PDB file of C-alpha atoms in Angstrom:
ATOM      1  CA  UNK A   1      98.881  32.213  28.262  1.00 77.00           C
ATOM      2  CA  UNK A   2      99.014  36.003  28.423  1.00 91.00           C
ATOM      3  CA  UNK A   3     101.144  37.052  25.566  1.00 96.00           C
ATOM      4  CA  UNK A   4     104.732  37.530  25.242  1.00 98.00           C
ATOM      5  CA  UNK A   5     105.872  39.704  23.354  1.00 98.00           C
ATOM      6  CA  UNK A   6     109.716  41.052  22.650  1.00 98.00           C
ATOM      7  CA  UNK A   7     111.407  43.866  21.198  1.00 98.00           C
ATOM      8  CA  UNK A   8     115.084  42.637  19.104  1.00 98.00           C
ATOM      9  CA  UNK A   9     117.926  43.616  16.717  1.00 97.00           C
ATOM     10  CA  UNK A  10     117.680  41.200  13.761  1.00 94.00           C
ATOM     11  CA  UNK A  11     120.352  42.626  10.300  1.00 87.00           C
ATOM     12  CA  UNK A  12     120.988  45.785  11.841  1.00 86.00           C
ATOM     13  CA  UNK A  13     117.509  46.339  12.387  1.00 91.00           C
ATOM     14  CA  UNK A  14     115.182  46.583  15.545  1.00 96.00           C
ATOM     15  CA  UNK A  15     111.756  45.286  15.601  1.00 97.00           C
ATOM     16  CA  UNK A  16     108.692  43.425  17.690  1.00 98.00           C
ATOM     17  CA  UNK A  17     107.465  40.723  18.165  1.00 98.00           C
ATOM     18  CA  UNK A  18     105.066  37.694  19.631  1.00 98.00           C
ATOM     19  CA  UNK A  19     107.364  34.718  21.110  1.00 98.00           C
ATOM     20  CA  UNK A  20     105.817  31.439  20.321  1.00 96.00           C
ATOM     21  CA  UNK A  21     108.340  28.628  21.560  1.00 96.00           C
ATOM     22  CA  UNK A  22     111.328  28.816  19.956  1.00 97.00           C
ATOM     23  CA  UNK A  23     110.574  30.957  17.769  1.00 98.00           C
ATOM     24  CA  UNK A  24     110.016  34.944  17.161  1.00 98.00           C
ATOM     25  CA  UNK A  25     107.117  36.619  14.847  1.00 98.00           C
ATOM     26  CA  UNK A  26     107.744  39.598  13.856  1.00 98.00           C
ATOM     27  CA  UNK A  27     105.023  42.076  13.738  1.00 98.00           C
ATOM     28  CA  UNK A  28     104.471  44.163  10.681  1.00 97.00           C
ATOM     29  CA  UNK A  29     104.514  47.737  11.462  1.00 95.00           C
ATOM     30  CA  UNK A  30     107.165  50.765  12.699  1.00 94.00           C
ATOM     31  CA  UNK A  31     106.892  50.932  16.653  1.00 97.00           C
ATOM     32  CA  UNK A  32     110.026  53.303  17.404  1.00 97.00           C
ATOM     33  CA  UNK A  33     108.890  53.623  21.273  1.00 98.00           C
ATOM     34  CA  UNK A  34     107.030  51.268  24.359  1.00 98.00           C
ATOM     35  CA  UNK A  35     104.548  53.871  24.066  1.00 98.00           C
ATOM     36  CA  UNK A  36     103.910  53.146  20.247  1.00 98.00           C
ATOM     37  CA  UNK A  37     103.953  49.578  20.185  1.00 98.00           C
ATOM     38  CA  UNK A  38     101.220  49.813  23.085  1.00 98.00           C
ATOM     39  CA  UNK A  39      99.052  52.217  22.029  1.00 98.00           C
ATOM     40  CA  UNK A  40      99.393  50.866  18.165  1.00 98.00           C
ATOM     41  CA  UNK A  41     100.123  46.951  18.307  1.00 98.00           C
ATOM     42  CA  UNK A  42      98.397  45.758  21.575  1.00 98.00           C
ATOM     43  CA  UNK A  43      94.841  46.556  20.631  1.00 97.00           C
ATOM     44  CA  UNK A  44      95.821  44.505  17.452  1.00 97.00           C
ATOM     45  CA  UNK A  45      97.618  41.726  18.978  1.00 97.00           C
ATOM     46  CA  UNK A  46      94.700  41.911  21.841  1.00 95.00           C
ATOM     47  CA  UNK A  47      91.536  41.339  18.918  1.00 95.00           C
ATOM     48  CA  UNK A  48      93.675  39.069  16.411  1.00 95.00           C
ATOM     49  CA  UNK A  49      94.220  41.391  13.684  1.00 97.00           C
ATOM     50  CA  UNK A  50      97.801  41.753  13.973  1.00 97.00           C
ATOM     51  CA  UNK A  51     100.149  41.000  10.923  1.00 97.00           C
ATOM     52  CA  UNK A  52     103.164  38.976  10.624  1.00 98.00           C
ATOM     53  CA  UNK A  53     106.529  38.089   8.947  1.00 96.00           C
ATOM     54  CA  UNK A  54     107.604  35.127   8.632  1.00 97.00           C
ATOM     55  CA  UNK A  55     108.920  33.956  12.116  1.00 97.00           C
ATOM     56  CA  UNK A  56     112.296  33.487  12.988  1.00 97.00           C
ATOM     57  CA  UNK A  57     114.209  31.380  15.684  1.00 98.00           C
ATOM     58  CA  UNK A  58     114.845  33.096  18.860  1.00 97.00           C
ATOM     59  CA  UNK A  59     118.149  31.877  18.799  1.00 96.00           C
ATOM     60  CA  UNK A  60     119.286  33.804  15.888  1.00 96.00           C
ATOM     61  CA  UNK A  61     118.175  37.142  17.534  1.00 97.00           C
ATOM     62  CA  UNK A  62     119.567  39.761  19.861  1.00 97.00           C
ATOM     63  CA  UNK A  63     116.808  40.386  22.315  1.00 98.00           C
ATOM     64  CA  UNK A  64     116.597  44.030  23.878  1.00 98.00           C
ATOM     65  CA  UNK A  65     114.995  45.456  26.667  1.00 98.00           C
ATOM     66  CA  UNK A  66     111.266  46.392  25.640  1.00 98.00           C
ATOM     67  CA  UNK A  67     111.387  49.160  27.699  1.00 98.00           C
ATOM     68  CA  UNK A  68     112.847  52.592  25.237  1.00 98.00           C
ATOM     69  CA  UNK A  69     114.399  55.460  26.801  1.00 97.00           C
ATOM     70  CA  UNK A  70     112.156  57.858  25.891  1.00 98.00           C
ATOM     71  CA  UNK A  71     109.831  56.291  28.698  1.00 98.00           C
ATOM     72  CA  UNK A  72     109.624  57.100  32.834  1.00 98.00           C
ATOM     73  CA  UNK A  73     111.358  54.660  34.986  1.00 98.00           C
ATOM     74  CA  UNK A  74     109.797  55.025  37.951  1.00 98.00           C
ATOM     75  CA  UNK A  75     109.717  52.889  41.511  1.00 98.00           C
ATOM     76  CA  UNK A  76     108.598  51.608  44.613  1.00 97.00           C
ATOM     77  CA  UNK A  77     111.236  50.577  47.412  1.00 95.00           C
ATOM     78  CA  UNK A  78     111.320  48.924  50.424  1.00 92.00           C
ATOM     79  CA  UNK A  79     107.299  47.352  49.120  1.00 95.00           C
ATOM     80  CA  UNK A  80     108.084  44.145  50.472  1.00 96.00           C
ATOM     81  CA  UNK A  81     106.908  42.663  54.115  1.00 94.00           C
ATOM     82  CA  UNK A  82     110.275  40.338  54.594  1.00 94.00           C
ATOM     83  CA  UNK A  83     112.502  43.277  52.564  1.00 91.00           C
ATOM     84  CA  UNK A  84     111.528  45.589  54.869  1.00 89.00           C
ATOM     85  CA  UNK A  85     112.618  43.097  58.135  1.00 89.00           C
ATOM     86  CA  UNK A  86     115.740  42.910  56.471  1.00 86.00           C
ATOM     87  CA  UNK A  87     116.082  46.241  56.168  1.00 82.00           C
ATOM     88  CA  UNK A  88     115.619  47.010  60.659  1.00 79.00           C
ATOM     89  CA  UNK A  89     112.141  48.662  59.106  1.00 83.00           C
ATOM     90  CA  UNK A  90     109.083  47.219  60.893  1.00 82.00           C
ATOM     91  CA  UNK A  91     105.632  46.883  58.663  1.00 81.00           C
ATOM     92  CA  UNK A  92     103.611  47.492  61.033  1.00 81.00           C
ATOM     93  CA  UNK A  93     105.490  50.632  61.836  1.00 78.00           C
ATOM     94  CA  UNK A  94     106.513  51.815  58.077  1.00 78.00           C
ATOM     95  CA  UNK A  95     102.627  52.707  55.978  1.00 83.00           C
ATOM     96  CA  UNK A  96     104.187  55.387  53.409  1.00 91.00           C
ATOM     97  CA  UNK A  97     104.151  54.381  50.276  1.00 95.00           C
ATOM     98  CA  UNK A  98     107.798  55.001  49.022  1.00 94.00           C
ATOM     99  CA  UNK A  99     108.528  56.228  45.207  1.00 97.00           C
ATOM    100  CA  UNK A 100     111.409  57.471  43.838  1.00 97.00           C
ATOM    101  CA  UNK A 101     113.140  57.548  40.101  1.00 98.00           C
ATOM    102  CA  UNK A 102     115.994  55.356  38.054  1.00 98.00           C
ATOM    103  CA  UNK A 103     118.084  56.895  34.803  1.00 98.00           C
ATOM    104  CA  UNK A 104     115.971  55.488  31.436  1.00 98.00           C
ATOM    105  CA  UNK A 105     119.739  55.465  30.287  1.00 98.00           C
ATOM    106  CA  UNK A 106     120.625  52.916  33.012  1.00 98.00           C
ATOM    107  CA  UNK A 107     117.679  50.655  31.011  1.00 98.00           C
ATOM    108  CA  UNK A 108     119.768  47.770  29.603  1.00 98.00           C
ATOM    109  CA  UNK A 109     118.582  44.097  27.399  1.00 98.00           C
ATOM    110  CA  UNK A 110     117.677  41.495  30.146  1.00 98.00           C
ATOM    111  CA  UNK A 111     121.267  39.355  29.687  1.00 98.00           C
ATOM    112  CA  UNK A 112     123.319  42.809  29.606  1.00 97.00           C
ATOM    113  CA  UNK A 113     126.988  42.490  31.404  1.00 98.00           C
ATOM    114  CA  UNK A 114     126.077  44.185  34.595  1.00 98.00           C
ATOM    115  CA  UNK A 115     129.217  46.951  34.908  1.00 98.00           C
ATOM    116  CA  UNK A 116     129.983  47.610  38.697  1.00 98.00           C
ATOM    117  CA  UNK A 117     131.828  51.157  38.405  1.00 97.00           C
ATOM    118  CA  UNK A 118     135.235  51.174  40.416  1.00 96.00           C
ATOM    119  CA  UNK A 119     134.207  53.203  43.256  1.00 94.00           C
ATOM    120  CA  UNK A 120     131.260  50.923  44.047  1.00 96.00           C
ATOM    121  CA  UNK A 121     132.311  47.934  46.707  1.00 95.00           C
ATOM    122  CA  UNK A 122     128.576  47.406  47.883  1.00 94.00           C
ATOM    123  CA  UNK A 123     126.436  45.989  44.225  1.00 97.00           C
ATOM    124  CA  UNK A 124     123.199  44.545  45.601  1.00 98.00           C
ATOM    125  CA  UNK A 125     120.624  42.727  43.108  1.00 98.00           C
ATOM    126  CA  UNK A 126     116.649  43.614  43.713  1.00 98.00           C
ATOM    127  CA  UNK A 127     114.602  41.634  41.089  1.00 98.00           C
ATOM    128  CA  UNK A 128     110.727  43.064  40.624  1.00 98.00           C
ATOM    129  CA  UNK A 129     108.026  42.901  38.966  1.00 99.00           C
ATOM    130  CA  UNK A 130     107.521  45.891  36.424  1.00 98.00           C
ATOM    131  CA  UNK A 131     104.093  47.602  35.768  1.00 98.00           C
ATOM    132  CA  UNK A 132     104.193  49.411  32.072  1.00 98.00           C
ATOM    133  CA  UNK A 133     100.934  51.340  32.192  1.00 98.00           C
ATOM    134  CA  UNK A 134      98.592  50.862  28.850  1.00 98.00           C
ATOM    135  CA  UNK A 135      97.340  54.576  28.461  1.00 97.00           C
ATOM    136  CA  UNK A 136      98.517  58.211  29.401  1.00 97.00           C
ATOM    137  CA  UNK A 137      97.089  59.369  32.527  1.00 97.00           C
ATOM    138  CA  UNK A 138      97.274  63.188  33.228  1.00 95.00           C
ATOM    139  CA  UNK A 139      95.404  65.997  35.602  1.00 81.00           C
ATOM    140  CA  UNK A 140      93.559  67.817  36.556  1.00 82.00           C
ATOM    141  CA  UNK A 141      90.621  65.206  36.833  1.00 82.00           C
ATOM    142  CA  UNK A 142      91.502  62.031  39.186  1.00 79.00           C
ATOM    143  CA  UNK A 143      91.723  58.984  38.026  1.00 88.00           C
ATOM    144  CA  UNK A 144      89.983  55.579  39.935  1.00 95.00           C
ATOM    145  CA  UNK A 145      91.503  52.520  39.780  1.00 97.00           C
ATOM    146  CA  UNK A 146      89.672  49.402  40.591  1.00 98.00           C
ATOM    147  CA  UNK A 147      90.590  46.065  41.051  1.00 97.00           C
ATOM    148  CA  UNK A 148      87.682  45.960  37.855  1.00 98.00           C
ATOM    149  CA  UNK A 149      89.867  48.470  35.935  1.00 98.00           C
ATOM    150  CA  UNK A 150      93.200  47.632  36.881  1.00 98.00           C
ATOM    151  CA  UNK A 151      93.398  46.417  33.181  1.00 98.00           C
ATOM    152  CA  UNK A 152      92.851  49.539  31.951  1.00 98.00           C
ATOM    153  CA  UNK A 153      95.613  51.624  33.412  1.00 98.00           C
ATOM    154  CA  UNK A 154      97.964  47.866  32.888  1.00 98.00           C
ATOM    155  CA  UNK A 155      99.165  46.936  29.493  1.00 98.00           C
ATOM    156  CA  UNK A 156     101.654  44.687  30.630  1.00 98.00           C
ATOM    157  CA  UNK A 157     104.421  42.995  33.135  1.00 98.00           C
ATOM    158  CA  UNK A 158     107.531  42.540  32.596  1.00 99.00           C
ATOM    159  CA  UNK A 159     110.467  41.379  34.544  1.00 98.00           C
ATOM    160  CA  UNK A 160     113.519  44.270  36.545  1.00 98.00           C
ATOM    161  CA  UNK A 161     116.220  43.300  38.281  1.00 98.00           C
ATOM    162  CA  UNK A 162     116.881  47.128  40.424  1.00 98.00           C
ATOM    163  CA  UNK A 163     120.432  46.898  40.590  1.00 98.00           C
ATOM    164  CA  UNK A 164     121.786  49.192  43.510  1.00 97.00           C
ATOM    165  CA  UNK A 165     125.307  50.458  44.784  1.00 96.00           C
ATOM    166  CA  UNK A 166     124.014  50.486  48.391  1.00 94.00           C
ATOM    167  CA  UNK A 167     127.222  52.515  49.353  1.00 92.00           C
ATOM    168  CA  UNK A 168     125.935  55.198  47.442  1.00 94.00           C
ATOM    169  CA  UNK A 169     122.631  55.139  47.933  1.00 91.00           C
ATOM    170  CA  UNK A 170     122.490  54.945  51.783  1.00 85.00           C
ATOM    171  CA  UNK A 171     125.216  57.021  52.907  1.00 82.00           C
ATOM    172  CA  UNK A 172     124.706  59.729  50.315  1.00 82.00           C
ATOM    173  CA  UNK A 173     120.684  59.607  50.835  1.00 84.00           C
ATOM    174  CA  UNK A 174     121.378  58.981  46.509  1.00 88.00           C
ATOM    175  CA  UNK A 175     118.506  56.619  45.921  1.00 92.00           C
ATOM    176  CA  UNK A 176     118.991  57.993  42.159  1.00 97.00           C
ATOM    177  CA  UNK A 177     122.120  58.361  42.075  1.00 96.00           C
ATOM    178  CA  UNK A 178     122.964  54.870  43.452  1.00 97.00           C
ATOM    179  CA  UNK A 179     120.485  53.099  41.219  1.00 98.00           C
ATOM    180  CA  UNK A 180     120.724  54.957  38.145  1.00 98.00           C
ATOM    181  CA  UNK A 181     124.760  53.964  36.467  1.00 98.00           C
ATOM    182  CA  UNK A 182     124.304  52.609  33.070  1.00 98.00           C
ATOM    183  CA  UNK A 183     123.492  49.015  33.145  1.00 98.00           C
ATOM    184  CA  UNK A 184     121.926  48.971  36.676  1.00 98.00           C
ATOM    185  CA  UNK A 185     118.378  48.203  34.645  1.00 98.00           C
ATOM    186  CA  UNK A 186     118.212  45.135  32.675  1.00 98.00           C
ATOM    187  CA  UNK A 187     114.738  44.759  31.622  1.00 98.00           C
ATOM    188  CA  UNK A 188     112.969  41.683  29.910  1.00 97.00           C
ATOM    189  CA  UNK A 189     112.871  39.744  28.025  1.00 98.00           C
ATOM    190  CA  UNK A 190     109.069  39.967  27.468  1.00 98.00           C
ATOM    191  CA  UNK A 191     106.125  42.541  27.879  1.00 98.00           C
ATOM    192  CA  UNK A 192     103.870  39.975  29.214  1.00 98.00           C
ATOM    193  CA  UNK A 193     100.104  41.353  27.741  1.00 98.00           C
ATOM    194  CA  UNK A 194      98.206  40.173  30.458  1.00 98.00           C
ATOM    195  CA  UNK A 195      94.394  41.116  30.839  1.00 97.00           C
ATOM    196  CA  UNK A 196      91.815  41.745  33.426  1.00 97.00           C
ATOM    197  CA  UNK A 197      91.136  37.670  34.879  1.00 97.00           C
ATOM    198  CA  UNK A 198      95.707  37.143  35.054  1.00 98.00           C
ATOM    199  CA  UNK A 199      96.203  40.466  36.915  1.00 98.00           C
ATOM    200  CA  UNK A 200      93.320  39.559  39.137  1.00 98.00           C
ATOM    201  CA  UNK A 201      96.113  36.129  40.025  1.00 98.00           C
ATOM    202  CA  UNK A 202      99.037  39.011  40.335  1.00 98.00           C
ATOM    203  CA  UNK A 203      99.953  37.557  44.279  1.00 98.00           C
ATOM    204  CA  UNK A 204     100.777  34.362  42.693  1.00 98.00           C
ATOM    205  CA  UNK A 205     103.584  35.651  41.193  1.00 98.00           C
ATOM    206  CA  UNK A 206     106.895  33.856  41.698  1.00 98.00           C
ATOM    207  CA  UNK A 207     110.135  36.270  42.180  1.00 98.00           C
ATOM    208  CA  UNK A 208     113.482  34.154  42.635  1.00 98.00           C
ATOM    209  CA  UNK A 209     116.771  35.331  42.100  1.00 98.00           C
ATOM    210  CA  UNK A 210     119.726  33.433  42.160  1.00 98.00           C
ATOM    211  CA  UNK A 211     123.691  34.460  42.479  1.00 98.00           C
ATOM    212  CA  UNK A 212     126.217  31.431  41.015  1.00 98.00           C
ATOM    213  CA  UNK A 213     123.183  29.205  41.023  1.00 98.00           C
ATOM    214  CA  UNK A 214     122.902  29.880  45.231  1.00 98.00           C
ATOM    215  CA  UNK A 215     119.185  30.698  45.355  1.00 98.00           C
ATOM    216  CA  UNK A 216     119.058  34.209  46.866  1.00 98.00           C
ATOM    217  CA  UNK A 217     115.652  35.906  46.665  1.00 98.00           C
ATOM    218  CA  UNK A 218     112.110  33.561  45.957  1.00 98.00           C
ATOM    219  CA  UNK A 219     108.549  34.749  47.059  1.00 98.00           C
ATOM    220  CA  UNK A 220     105.137  35.483  45.587  1.00 98.00           C
ATOM    221  CA  UNK A 221     104.144  38.889  44.918  1.00 98.00           C
ATOM    222  CA  UNK A 222     100.992  38.334  47.691  1.00 98.00           C
ATOM    223  CA  UNK A 223     103.943  39.867  50.426  1.00 97.00           C
ATOM    224  CA  UNK A 224     103.990  43.124  48.536  1.00 97.00           C
ATOM    225  CA  UNK A 225     102.795  45.674  51.180  1.00 96.00           C
ATOM    226  CA  UNK A 226     101.592  48.481  48.666  1.00 96.00           C
ATOM    227  CA  UNK A 227      99.704  46.381  46.030  1.00 97.00           C
ATOM    228  CA  UNK A 228      99.313  47.888  42.676  1.00 98.00           C
ATOM    229  CA  UNK A 229      95.203  49.274  43.310  1.00 98.00           C
ATOM    230  CA  UNK A 230      96.592  51.394  45.816  1.00 97.00           C
ATOM    231  CA  UNK A 231      99.718  52.657  44.251  1.00 98.00           C
ATOM    232  CA  UNK A 232      98.272  53.421  41.245  1.00 98.00           C
ATOM    233  CA  UNK A 233      95.561  55.654  42.873  1.00 97.00           C
ATOM    234  CA  UNK A 234      98.428  57.313  45.252  1.00 96.00           C
ATOM    235  CA  UNK A 235     100.763  58.260  42.054  1.00 97.00           C
ATOM    236  CA  UNK A 236      98.299  59.284  39.883  1.00 96.00           C
ATOM    237  CA  UNK A 237      97.005  61.639  42.574  1.00 94.00           C
ATOM    238  CA  UNK A 238     100.992  63.225  42.161  1.00 95.00           C
ATOM    239  CA  UNK A 239     101.714  63.063  38.812  1.00 96.00           C
ATOM    240  CA  UNK A 240     101.295  62.228  34.826  1.00 97.00           C
ATOM    241  CA  UNK A 241     102.141  58.933  33.135  1.00 98.00           C
ATOM    242  CA  UNK A 242     102.592  58.188  30.101  1.00 98.00           C
ATOM    243  CA  UNK A 243     101.096  54.613  27.674  1.00 98.00           C
ATOM    244  CA  UNK A 244     104.397  52.530  28.104  1.00 98.00           C
ATOM    245  CA  UNK A 245     105.946  54.266  30.933  1.00 98.00           C
ATOM    246  CA  UNK A 246     107.335  51.194  33.601  1.00 98.00           C
ATOM    247  CA  UNK A 247     106.798  51.323  37.400  1.00 98.00           C
ATOM    248  CA  UNK A 248     108.834  48.961  39.283  1.00 98.00           C
ATOM    249  CA  UNK A 249     106.866  47.855  42.399  1.00 98.00           C
ATOM    250  CA  UNK A 250     109.861  47.053  44.837  1.00 97.00           C
ATOM    251  CA  UNK A 251     112.312  43.445  45.905  1.00 98.00           C
ATOM    252  CA  UNK A 252     111.063  40.693  48.399  1.00 97.00           C
ATOM    253  CA  UNK A 253     113.775  39.976  50.811  1.00 95.00           C
ATOM    254  CA  UNK A 254     117.339  38.396  50.332  1.00 96.00           C
ATOM    255  CA  UNK A 255     119.377  41.205  49.335  1.00 96.00           C
ATOM    256  CA  UNK A 256     122.441  41.142  50.356  1.00 95.00           C
ATOM    257  CA  UNK A 257     122.185  44.019  52.276  1.00 90.00           C
ATOM    258  CA  UNK A 258     121.209  43.718  55.798  1.00 78.00           C
ATOM    259  CA  UNK A 259     120.792  45.895  58.126  1.00 69.00           C
ATOM    260  CA  UNK A 260     121.621  45.298  61.954  1.00 53.00           C
ATOM    261  CA  UNK A 261     120.777  48.213  64.492  1.00 47.00           C
ATOM    262  CA  UNK A 262     124.051  49.323  64.544  1.00 43.00           C
ATOM    263  CA  UNK A 263     124.116  49.843  60.292  1.00 50.00           C
ATOM    264  CA  UNK A 264     120.070  51.132  61.174  1.00 51.00           C
ATOM    265  CA  UNK A 265     121.824  54.064  63.511  1.00 48.00           C
ATOM    266  CA  UNK A 266     124.808  54.907  61.857  1.00 48.00           C
ATOM    267  CA  UNK A 267     122.782  56.010  58.502  1.00 50.00           C
ATOM    268  CA  UNK A 268     119.928  57.363  60.721  1.00 52.00           C
ATOM    269  CA  UNK A 269     122.361  60.414  60.925  1.00 59.00           C
ATOM    270  CA  UNK A 270     124.220  59.570  63.650  1.00 65.00           C
ATOM    271  CA  UNK A 271     127.637  60.244  61.917  1.00 70.00           C
ATOM    272  CA  UNK A 272     128.968  62.127  58.893  1.00 76.00           C
ATOM    273  CA  UNK A 273     127.396  60.952  55.909  1.00 76.00           C
ATOM    274  CA  UNK A 274     131.373  60.173  54.343  1.00 80.00           C
ATOM    275  CA  UNK A 275     131.648  57.982  58.146  1.00 79.00           C
ATOM    276  CA  UNK A 276     128.481  56.175  56.825  1.00 76.00           C
ATOM    277  CA  UNK A 277     129.703  55.476  54.211  1.00 82.00           C
ATOM    278  CA  UNK A 278     132.984  53.942  55.233  1.00 81.00           C
ATOM    279  CA  UNK A 279     130.867  52.053  58.001  1.00 76.00           C
ATOM    280  CA  UNK A 280     128.834  50.319  55.114  1.00 75.00           C
ATOM    281  CA  UNK A 281     132.077  49.934  52.689  1.00 82.00           C
ATOM    282  CA  UNK A 282     133.877  48.193  56.149  1.00 69.00           C
ATOM    283  CA  UNK A 283     130.543  46.010  57.333  1.00 76.00           C
ATOM    284  CA  UNK A 284     130.148  45.179  53.342  1.00 75.00           C
ATOM    285  CA  UNK A 285     133.978  43.518  52.717  1.00 81.00           C
ATOM    286  CA  UNK A 286     132.736  40.992  55.270  1.00 74.00           C
ATOM    287  CA  UNK A 287     129.450  40.375  53.428  1.00 82.00           C
ATOM    288  CA  UNK A 288     130.002  37.812  50.821  1.00 86.00           C
ATOM    289  CA  UNK A 289     126.266  38.407  49.604  1.00 93.00           C
ATOM    290  CA  UNK A 290     127.421  41.891  47.376  1.00 96.00           C
ATOM    291  CA  UNK A 291     127.966  41.611  43.874  1.00 98.00           C
ATOM    292  CA  UNK A 292     131.442  41.136  41.776  1.00 97.00           C
ATOM    293  CA  UNK A 293     133.321  40.854  38.993  1.00 97.00           C
ATOM    294  CA  UNK A 294     132.533  37.466  37.298  1.00 98.00           C
ATOM    295  CA  UNK A 295     129.117  36.488  39.351  1.00 98.00           C
ATOM    296  CA  UNK A 296     126.523  35.002  37.495  1.00 98.00           C
ATOM    297  CA  UNK A 297     122.823  36.926  38.381  1.00 98.00           C
ATOM    298  CA  UNK A 298     120.013  34.505  37.286  1.00 98.00           C
ATOM    299  CA  UNK A 299     116.656  36.184  37.780  1.00 98.00           C
ATOM    300  CA  UNK A 300     112.788  34.749  37.320  1.00 98.00           C
ATOM    301  CA  UNK A 301     109.011  35.836  37.570  1.00 98.00           C
ATOM    302  CA  UNK A 302     106.463  33.517  36.697  1.00 98.00           C
ATOM    303  CA  UNK A 303     102.694  31.730  38.314  1.00 98.00           C
ATOM    304  CA  UNK A 304     103.702  28.550  39.333  1.00 97.00           C
ATOM    305  CA  UNK A 305     101.814  27.336  36.019  1.00 97.00           C
ATOM    306  CA  UNK A 306     103.854  29.002  33.996  1.00 96.00           C
ATOM    307  CA  UNK A 307     100.404  30.713  32.000  1.00 96.00           C
ATOM    308  CA  UNK A 308     101.356  33.767  33.834  1.00 98.00           C
ATOM    309  CA  UNK A 309     105.689  34.160  32.607  1.00 98.00           C
ATOM    310  CA  UNK A 310     107.919  37.006  32.567  1.00 98.00           C
ATOM    311  CA  UNK A 311     110.599  35.365  31.103  1.00 98.00           C
ATOM    312  CA  UNK A 312     114.052  35.249  32.466  1.00 98.00           C
ATOM    313  CA  UNK A 313     117.319  37.314  32.682  1.00 98.00           C
ATOM    314  CA  UNK A 314     121.014  35.754  32.965  1.00 98.00           C
ATOM    315  CA  UNK A 315     123.694  38.165  33.358  1.00 98.00           C
ATOM    316  CA  UNK A 316     127.641  38.693  34.160  1.00 98.00           C
ATOM    317  CA  UNK A 317     128.950  40.973  36.342  1.00 98.00           C
ATOM    318  CA  UNK A 318     132.138  42.439  35.430  1.00 98.00           C
ATOM    319  CA  UNK A 319     134.144  45.502  36.101  1.00 96.00           C
ATOM    320  CA  UNK A 320     134.431  48.627  35.115  1.00 91.00           C
ATOM    321  CA  UNK A 321     136.506  49.312  31.681  1.00 81.00           C
ATOM    322  CA  UNK A 322     139.968  51.205  32.132  1.00 56.00           C
TER     323      UNK A 322
END
């Protein structure tokens, strides 16, 4: 079974620990950032040389996001065949791997309340697998990632909900802005540490998301278009990354956003941005799938046998404070 590490608060202090049933074993050591934990704690966990304090009941601690705000929050867009199709895109005609970033300030605990900004009407969900980098990668020398050495670059997997304000993201052509509002990045609960054998089972991971107990998204990672090996080779040719940085790898079909032909045409630039926004919001008012205050979202990712388990998130959607 893959090791499940968490970052948690107990008695006002932040700690890292390993989940063992309904308890957490705090790890001795001070790891201020995810990068520190990856560099200095994970090698001991893998070697079996970590030292632990007395176990605590999971029910008695507050689980925090396992990615700290100093790390990069990188993302891939429309990276599942099913999500491409529902977005009005022909997978065969869209060969490009699309990257963008989210503001690290949107990172939030796995049980956070998702705050819908007052001006947002089309609030969407996206369950995703996050890759947590095992080490720094910096140019100018090229890195070559293969299936055999992928575990040297990916230390852990993590559950991410890439919450999105579609009526900002699409009409304004602002992926960063539409996906970076505070609380738009529930992450965790676990950093699920993976080795070469577990990464070889990546395609067996199943992503699921429910809204008010209605199953909205359910797909194996095998539906992914640009898989981790090819993606990391492309990404590392573009930019540097650090240990503990996060790459969210895209979401499968089942999002609230659906793109019939007329929406795709208007968003292609045939009308002004303001008009595009009005049209999208008009369509959204007839779409009962967008998130609204009072909705409850649950997301899970695991292999069917539970050997690789990224845990579960449960979030309440709330309106912004007056």
